[in-house]
PDB file of C-alpha atoms in Angstrom:
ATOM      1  CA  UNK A1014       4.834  13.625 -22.421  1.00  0.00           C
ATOM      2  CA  UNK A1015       2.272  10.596 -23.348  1.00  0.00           C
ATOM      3  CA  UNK A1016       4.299   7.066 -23.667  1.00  0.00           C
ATOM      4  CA  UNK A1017       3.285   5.995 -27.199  1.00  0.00           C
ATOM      5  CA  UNK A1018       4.347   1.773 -27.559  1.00  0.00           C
ATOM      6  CA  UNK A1019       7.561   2.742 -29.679  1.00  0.00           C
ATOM      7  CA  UNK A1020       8.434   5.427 -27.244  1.00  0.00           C
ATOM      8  CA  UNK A1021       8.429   2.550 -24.037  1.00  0.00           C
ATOM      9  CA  UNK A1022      11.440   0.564 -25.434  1.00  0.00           C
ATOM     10  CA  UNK A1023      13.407   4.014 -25.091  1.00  0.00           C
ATOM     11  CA  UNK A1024      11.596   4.665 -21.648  1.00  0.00           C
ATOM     12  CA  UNK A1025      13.208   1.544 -20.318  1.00  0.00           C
ATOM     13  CA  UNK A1026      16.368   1.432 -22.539  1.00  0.00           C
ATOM     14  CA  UNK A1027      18.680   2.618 -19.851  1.00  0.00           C
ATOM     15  CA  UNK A1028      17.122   0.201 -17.117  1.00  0.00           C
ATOM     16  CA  UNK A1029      19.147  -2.868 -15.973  1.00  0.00           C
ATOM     17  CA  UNK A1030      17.526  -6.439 -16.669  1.00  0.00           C
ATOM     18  CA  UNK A1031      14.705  -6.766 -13.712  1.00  0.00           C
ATOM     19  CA  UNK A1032      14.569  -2.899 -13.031  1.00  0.00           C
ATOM     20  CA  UNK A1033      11.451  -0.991 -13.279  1.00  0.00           C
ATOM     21  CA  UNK A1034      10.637   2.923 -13.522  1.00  0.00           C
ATOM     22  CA  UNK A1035       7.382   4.742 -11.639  1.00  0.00           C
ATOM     23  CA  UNK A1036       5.183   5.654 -14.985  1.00  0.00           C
ATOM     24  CA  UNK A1037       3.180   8.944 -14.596  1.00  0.00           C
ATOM     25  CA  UNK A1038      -0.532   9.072 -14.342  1.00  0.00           C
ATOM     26  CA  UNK A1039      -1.948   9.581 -17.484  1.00  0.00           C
ATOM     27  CA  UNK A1040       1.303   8.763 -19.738  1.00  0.00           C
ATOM     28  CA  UNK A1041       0.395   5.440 -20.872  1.00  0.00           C
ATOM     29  CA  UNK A1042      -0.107   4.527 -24.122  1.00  0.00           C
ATOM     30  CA  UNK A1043      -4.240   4.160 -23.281  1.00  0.00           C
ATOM     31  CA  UNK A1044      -6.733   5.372 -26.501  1.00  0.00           C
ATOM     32  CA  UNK A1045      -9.550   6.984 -24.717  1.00  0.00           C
ATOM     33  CA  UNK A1046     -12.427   4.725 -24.735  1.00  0.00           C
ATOM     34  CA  UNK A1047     -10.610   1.430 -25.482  1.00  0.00           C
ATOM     35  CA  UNK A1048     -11.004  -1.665 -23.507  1.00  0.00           C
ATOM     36  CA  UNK A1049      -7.919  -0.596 -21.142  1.00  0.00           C
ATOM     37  CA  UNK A1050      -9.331   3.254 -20.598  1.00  0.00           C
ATOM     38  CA  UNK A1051     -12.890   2.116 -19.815  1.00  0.00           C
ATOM     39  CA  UNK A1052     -11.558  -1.039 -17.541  1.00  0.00           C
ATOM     40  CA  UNK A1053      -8.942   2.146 -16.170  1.00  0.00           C
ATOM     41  CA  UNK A1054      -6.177  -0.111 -16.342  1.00  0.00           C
ATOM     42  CA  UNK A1055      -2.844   1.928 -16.290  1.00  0.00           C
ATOM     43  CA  UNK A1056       0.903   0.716 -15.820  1.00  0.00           C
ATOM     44  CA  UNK A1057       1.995   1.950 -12.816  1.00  0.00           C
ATOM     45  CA  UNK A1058       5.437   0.998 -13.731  1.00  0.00           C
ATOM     46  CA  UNK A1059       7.805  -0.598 -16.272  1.00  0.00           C
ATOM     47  CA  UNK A1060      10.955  -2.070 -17.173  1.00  0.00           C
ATOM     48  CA  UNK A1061      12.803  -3.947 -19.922  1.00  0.00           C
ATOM     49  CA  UNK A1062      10.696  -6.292 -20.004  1.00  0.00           C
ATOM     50  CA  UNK A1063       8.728  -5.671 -16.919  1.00  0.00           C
ATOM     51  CA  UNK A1064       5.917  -4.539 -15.785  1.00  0.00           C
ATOM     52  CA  UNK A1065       3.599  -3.161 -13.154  1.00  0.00           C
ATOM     53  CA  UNK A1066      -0.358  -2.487 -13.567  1.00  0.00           C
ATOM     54  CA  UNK A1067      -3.388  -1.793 -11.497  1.00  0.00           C
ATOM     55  CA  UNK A1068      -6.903  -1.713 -12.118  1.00  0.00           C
ATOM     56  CA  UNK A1069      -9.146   0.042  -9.208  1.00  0.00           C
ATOM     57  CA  UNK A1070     -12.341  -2.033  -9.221  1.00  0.00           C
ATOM     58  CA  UNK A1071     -15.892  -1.035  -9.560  1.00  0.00           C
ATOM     59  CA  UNK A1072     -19.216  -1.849 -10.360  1.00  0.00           C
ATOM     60  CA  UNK A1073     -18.315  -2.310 -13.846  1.00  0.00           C
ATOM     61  CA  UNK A1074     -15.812  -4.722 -13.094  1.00  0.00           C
ATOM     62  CA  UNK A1075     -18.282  -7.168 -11.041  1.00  0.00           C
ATOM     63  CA  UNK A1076     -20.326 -10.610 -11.982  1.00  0.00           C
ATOM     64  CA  UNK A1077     -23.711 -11.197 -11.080  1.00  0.00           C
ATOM     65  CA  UNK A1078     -22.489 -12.090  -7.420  1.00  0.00           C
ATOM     66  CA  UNK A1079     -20.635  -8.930  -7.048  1.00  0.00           C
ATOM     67  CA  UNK A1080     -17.239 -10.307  -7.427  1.00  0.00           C
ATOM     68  CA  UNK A1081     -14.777  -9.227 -10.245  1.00  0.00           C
ATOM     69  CA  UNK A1082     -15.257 -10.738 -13.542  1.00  0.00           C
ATOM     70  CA  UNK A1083     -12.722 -12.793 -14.426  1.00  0.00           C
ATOM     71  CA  UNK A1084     -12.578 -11.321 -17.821  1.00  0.00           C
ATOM     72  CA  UNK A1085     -11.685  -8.325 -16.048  1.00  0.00           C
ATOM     73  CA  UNK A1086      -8.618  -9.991 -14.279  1.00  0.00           C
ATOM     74  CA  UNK A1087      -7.339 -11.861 -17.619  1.00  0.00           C
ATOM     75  CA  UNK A1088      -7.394  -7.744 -19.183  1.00  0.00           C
ATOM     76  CA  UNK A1089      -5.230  -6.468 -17.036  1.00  0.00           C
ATOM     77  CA  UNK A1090      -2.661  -9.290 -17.198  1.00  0.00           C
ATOM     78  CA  UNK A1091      -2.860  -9.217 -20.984  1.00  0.00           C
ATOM     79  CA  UNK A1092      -1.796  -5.437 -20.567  1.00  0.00           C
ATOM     80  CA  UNK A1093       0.561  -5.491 -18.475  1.00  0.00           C
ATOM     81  CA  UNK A1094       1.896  -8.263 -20.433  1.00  0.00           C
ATOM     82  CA  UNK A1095       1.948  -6.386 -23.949  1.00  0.00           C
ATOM     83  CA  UNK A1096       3.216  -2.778 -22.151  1.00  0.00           C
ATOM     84  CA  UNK A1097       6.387  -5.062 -20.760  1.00  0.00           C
ATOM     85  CA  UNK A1098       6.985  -6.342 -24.484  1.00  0.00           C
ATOM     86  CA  UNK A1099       6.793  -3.447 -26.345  1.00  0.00           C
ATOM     87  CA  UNK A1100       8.979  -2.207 -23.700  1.00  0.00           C
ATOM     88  CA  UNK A1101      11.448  -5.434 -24.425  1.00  0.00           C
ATOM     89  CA  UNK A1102      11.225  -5.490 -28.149  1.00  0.00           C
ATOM     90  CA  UNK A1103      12.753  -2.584 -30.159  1.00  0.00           C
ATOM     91  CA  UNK A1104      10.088  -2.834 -33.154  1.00  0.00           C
ATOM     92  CA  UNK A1105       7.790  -3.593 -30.497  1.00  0.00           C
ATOM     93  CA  UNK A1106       6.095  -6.149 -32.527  1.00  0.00           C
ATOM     94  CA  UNK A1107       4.095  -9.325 -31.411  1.00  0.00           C
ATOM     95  CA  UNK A1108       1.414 -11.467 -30.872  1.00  0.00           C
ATOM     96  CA  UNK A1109       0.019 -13.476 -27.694  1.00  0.00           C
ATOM     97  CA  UNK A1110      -0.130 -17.188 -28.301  1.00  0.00           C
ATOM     98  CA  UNK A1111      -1.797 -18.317 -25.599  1.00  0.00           C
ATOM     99  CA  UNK A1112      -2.729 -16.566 -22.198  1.00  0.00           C
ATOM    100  CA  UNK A1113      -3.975 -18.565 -19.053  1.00  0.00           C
ATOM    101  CA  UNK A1114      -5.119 -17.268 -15.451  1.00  0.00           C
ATOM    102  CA  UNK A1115      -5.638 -19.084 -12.476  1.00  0.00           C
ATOM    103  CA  UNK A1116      -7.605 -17.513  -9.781  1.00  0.00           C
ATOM    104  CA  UNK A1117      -6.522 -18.059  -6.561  1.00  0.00           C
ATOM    105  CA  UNK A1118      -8.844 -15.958  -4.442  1.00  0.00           C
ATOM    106  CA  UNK A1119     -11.823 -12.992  -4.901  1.00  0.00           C
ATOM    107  CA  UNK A1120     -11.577  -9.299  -5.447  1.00  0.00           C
ATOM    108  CA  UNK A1121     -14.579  -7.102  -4.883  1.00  0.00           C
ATOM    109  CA  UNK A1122     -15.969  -3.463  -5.453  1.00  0.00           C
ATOM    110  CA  UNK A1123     -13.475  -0.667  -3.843  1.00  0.00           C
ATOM    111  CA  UNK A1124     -10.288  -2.844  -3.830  1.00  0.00           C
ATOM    112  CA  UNK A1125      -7.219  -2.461  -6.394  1.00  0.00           C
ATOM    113  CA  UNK A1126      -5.684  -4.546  -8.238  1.00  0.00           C
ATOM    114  CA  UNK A1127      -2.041  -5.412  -9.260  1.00  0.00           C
ATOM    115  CA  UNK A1128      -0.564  -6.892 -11.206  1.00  0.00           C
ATOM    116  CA  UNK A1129       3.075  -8.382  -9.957  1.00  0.00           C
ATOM    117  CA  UNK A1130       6.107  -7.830 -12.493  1.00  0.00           C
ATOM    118  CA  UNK A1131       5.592  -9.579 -15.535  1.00  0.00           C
ATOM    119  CA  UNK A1132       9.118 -10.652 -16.573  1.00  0.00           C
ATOM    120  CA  UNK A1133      10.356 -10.675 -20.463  1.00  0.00           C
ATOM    121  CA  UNK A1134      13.799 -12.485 -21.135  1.00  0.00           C
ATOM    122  CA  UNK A1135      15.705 -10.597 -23.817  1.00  0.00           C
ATOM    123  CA  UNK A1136      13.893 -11.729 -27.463  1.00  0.00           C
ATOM    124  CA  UNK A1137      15.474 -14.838 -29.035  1.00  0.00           C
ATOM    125  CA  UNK A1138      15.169 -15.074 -32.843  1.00  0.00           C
ATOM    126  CA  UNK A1139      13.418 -18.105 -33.788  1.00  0.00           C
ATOM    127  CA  UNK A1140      11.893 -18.489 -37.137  1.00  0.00           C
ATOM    128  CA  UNK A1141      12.576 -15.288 -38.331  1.00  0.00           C
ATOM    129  CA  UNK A1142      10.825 -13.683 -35.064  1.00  0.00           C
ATOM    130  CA  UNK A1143      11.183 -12.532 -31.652  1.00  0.00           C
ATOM    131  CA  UNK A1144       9.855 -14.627 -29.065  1.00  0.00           C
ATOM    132  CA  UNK A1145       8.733 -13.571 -25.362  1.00  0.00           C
ATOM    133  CA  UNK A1146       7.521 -15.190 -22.349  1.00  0.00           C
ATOM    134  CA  UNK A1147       5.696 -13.554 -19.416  1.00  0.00           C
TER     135      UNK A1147
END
């Protein structure tokens, strides 16, 4: 069974507040050849409000100098960002505000990378609309 967005709110319905649950390859709500599918970013798990992602680098992922593009990094937060609020919010509707990255070391051709939990707090209603932090 493929995860569509509505469908991960009822995937991690039953989950306790910090919990996460192993997400099969090839489940995830991922259009063929949008930015996530040709990046192959995937969730490797998720939560309420929680999730895991990976991204298994290559040369498409590198800069000039053969590192990974930063770009690259900031697209696989962003995703596992969204895929642990649609799995928080019910109508799984929202927006990103504002997304930073620091970079705190290098990643390079044949390594993987994850992305730690990304941690939701229930929605508050503010203004008429849910609001999330991650």
């Amino acid at each position: 069974m493929t995860l569509g967005q509505n469908m991960l709110y009822e995937f991690a319905e039953d989950l306790p507040p910090g919990e996460v649950r192993a997400v099969e390859p090839g489940t995830a709500p991922v259009p063929d050849g949008c930015l996530l599918d040709v990046l192959g970013i995937e969730p490797t798990h998720i939560g309420r409000g929680a999730c895991r992602a990976r991204m298994r680098i290559g040369a498409r992922h590198l800069n000039q100098r053969g590192l990974v593009q930063g770009g690259a990094i900031v697209a696989l937060a962003d995703a596992a960002a969204g895929w642990a609020s649609y799995a928080a919010l019910r109508e799984g509707r929202f927006t990103t505000l504002e997304l930073n990255c620091d970079f705190m070391g290098r990643a390079a051709e044949g390594g993987v990378l994850r992305d730690p939990p990304r941690r939701t707090p229930p929605p508050s209603i503010s203004g008429g609309g849910p609001l999330s932090w991650t």
